[in-house]
C-alpha positions as a Markdown table, in Angstrom:
| # | Residue | x | y | z |
|---|---|---|---|---|
| 1 | Unk | 0.0 | 0.0 | 0.0 |
| 2 | Unk | 1.4 | 3.4 | -1.0 |
| 3 | Unk | 0.8 | 6.5 | 1.0 |
| 4 | Unk | 1.9 | 8.8 | -1.8 |
| 5 | Unk | -1.7 | 9.7 | -2.7 |
| 6 | Unk | -2.6 | 10.9 | 0.8 |
| 7 | Unk | -3.1 | 14.7 | 1.1 |
| 8 | Unk | -0.5 | 16.7 | 2.9 |
| 9 | Unk | -1.1 | 18.3 | 6.3 |
| 10 | Unk | -2.3 | 21.6 | 4.7 |
| 11 | Unk | -4.9 | 19.8 | 2.5 |
| 12 | Unk | -6.7 | 17.9 | 5.3 |
| 13 | Unk | -10.3 | 19.1 | 6.1 |
| 14 | Unk | -10.2 | 20.8 | 9.6 |
| 15 | Unk | -13.2 | 18.9 | 10.7 |
| 16 | Unk | -11.6 | 15.6 | 9.8 |
| 17 | Unk | -8.4 | 16.7 | 11.6 |
| 18 | Unk | -10.3 | 17.6 | 14.7 |
| 19 | Unk | -12.1 | 14.3 | 14.6 |
| 20 | Unk | -8.8 | 12.4 | 14.3 |
| 21 | Unk | -7.3 | 14.4 | 17.1 |
| 22 | Unk | -10.3 | 13.6 | 19.4 |
| 23 | Unk | -10.2 | 9.9 | 18.6 |
| 24 | Unk | -6.5 | 9.9 | 19.2 |
| 25 | Unk | -7.0 | 11.5 | 22.6 |
| 26 | Unk | -9.7 | 9.0 | 23.4 |
| 27 | Unk | -7.4 | 6.1 | 22.5 |
| 28 | Unk | -4.6 | 7.6 | 24.7 |
| 29 | Unk | -7.0 | 7.9 | 27.6 |
| 30 | Unk | -8.3 | 4.4 | 27.2 |
| 31 | Unk | -4.7 | 3.1 | 27.1 |
| 32 | Unk | -4.0 | 5.0 | 30.3 |
| 33 | Unk | -7.0 | 3.5 | 32.0 |
| 34 | Unk | -6.0 | 0.0 | 31.0 |
| 35 | Unk | -2.5 | 0.5 | 32.2 |
| 36 | Unk | -3.9 | 1.9 | 35.5 |
| 37 | Unk | -6.1 | -1.2 | 35.9 |
| 38 | Unk | -3.2 | -3.5 | 35.2 |
| 39 | Unk | -0.8 | -1.8 | 37.6 |
| 40 | Unk | -3.2 | -1.5 | 40.4 |
| 41 | Unk | -4.6 | -5.0 | 40.0 |
| 42 | Unk | -1.1 | -6.5 | 40.1 |
| 43 | Unk | -0.1 | -4.5 | 43.1 |
| 44 | Unk | -3.3 | -4.8 | 45.2 |
| 45 | Unk | -5.2 | -8.0 | 44.3 |
| 46 | Unk | -3.6 | -11.2 | 45.5 |
| 47 | Unk | -6.4 | -13.4 | 44.2 |
| 48 | Unk | -9.8 | -12.8 | 42.6 |
| 49 | Unk | -12.8 | -12.9 | 44.9 |
| 50 | Unk | -16.5 | -12.2 | 44.7 |
| 51 | Unk | -16.0 | -8.8 | 46.4 |
| 52 | Unk | -13.1 | -6.6 | 47.3 |
| 53 | Unk | -12.2 | -6.5 | 51.0 |
| 54 | Unk | -11.5 | -3.2 | 52.6 |
| 55 | Unk | -7.8 | -3.6 | 52.5 |
| 56 | Unk | -7.8 | -4.3 | 48.8 |
| 57 | Unk | -10.3 | -1.5 | 48.1 |
| 58 | Unk | -8.0 | 1.0 | 50.0 |
| 59 | Unk | -5.0 | -0.3 | 48.2 |
| 60 | Unk | -6.7 | 0.2 | 44.8 |
| 61 | Unk | -7.9 | 3.6 | 45.7 |
| 62 | Unk | -4.4 | 4.7 | 46.9 |
| 63 | Unk | -2.9 | 3.2 | 43.7 |
| 64 | Unk | -5.3 | 5.1 | 41.5 |
| 65 | Unk | -4.6 | 8.4 | 43.3 |
| 66 | Unk | -0.9 | 7.9 | 43.1 |
| 67 | Unk | -1.1 | 7.0 | 39.4 |
| 68 | Unk | -3.2 | 10.1 | 38.6 |
| 69 | Unk | -1.0 | 12.4 | 40.7 |
| 70 | Unk | 2.1 | 11.1 | 38.9 |
| 71 | Unk | 0.5 | 11.3 | 35.5 |
| 72 | Unk | -0.5 | 14.9 | 36.1 |
| 73 | Unk | 2.9 | 15.9 | 37.5 |
| 74 | Unk | 4.6 | 14.4 | 34.4 |
| 75 | Unk | 2.2 | 16.0 | 32.0 |
| 76 | Unk | 2.6 | 19.4 | 33.7 |
| 77 | Unk | 6.4 | 19.1 | 33.6 |
| 78 | Unk | 6.4 | 18.2 | 29.9 |
| 79 | Unk | 4.0 | 21.1 | 29.2 |
| 80 | Unk | 6.4 | 23.5 | 31.0 |
| 81 | Unk | 9.4 | 22.1 | 29.0 |
| 82 | Unk | 7.5 | 22.6 | 25.7 |
| 83 | Unk | 6.5 | 26.1 | 26.6 |
| 84 | Unk | 10.1 | 26.9 | 27.7 |
| 85 | Unk | 11.4 | 25.5 | 24.4 |
| 86 | Unk | 8.9 | 27.6 | 22.5 |
| 87 | Unk | 10.0 | 30.8 | 24.2 |
| 88 | Unk | 13.6 | 30.4 | 23.1 |
């Protein structure tokens, strides 16, 4: 398959570009949620049960909060780096 016939960036319909960007962001969010579930499951759940006990529930809650805090910190740091590079 050849990509030579694809339009360049300037020829893409803005509505299509916006849709693609939104779908890409949704996919990234979904990937983060899956990663979060995997990490917290591995860390907190020793064996599957019918219901989470309070210790496991607390562990999962703390894990999620740490994951979100860390993700926000990293995103904020990258945003500052990008803004700093743009000001040079």
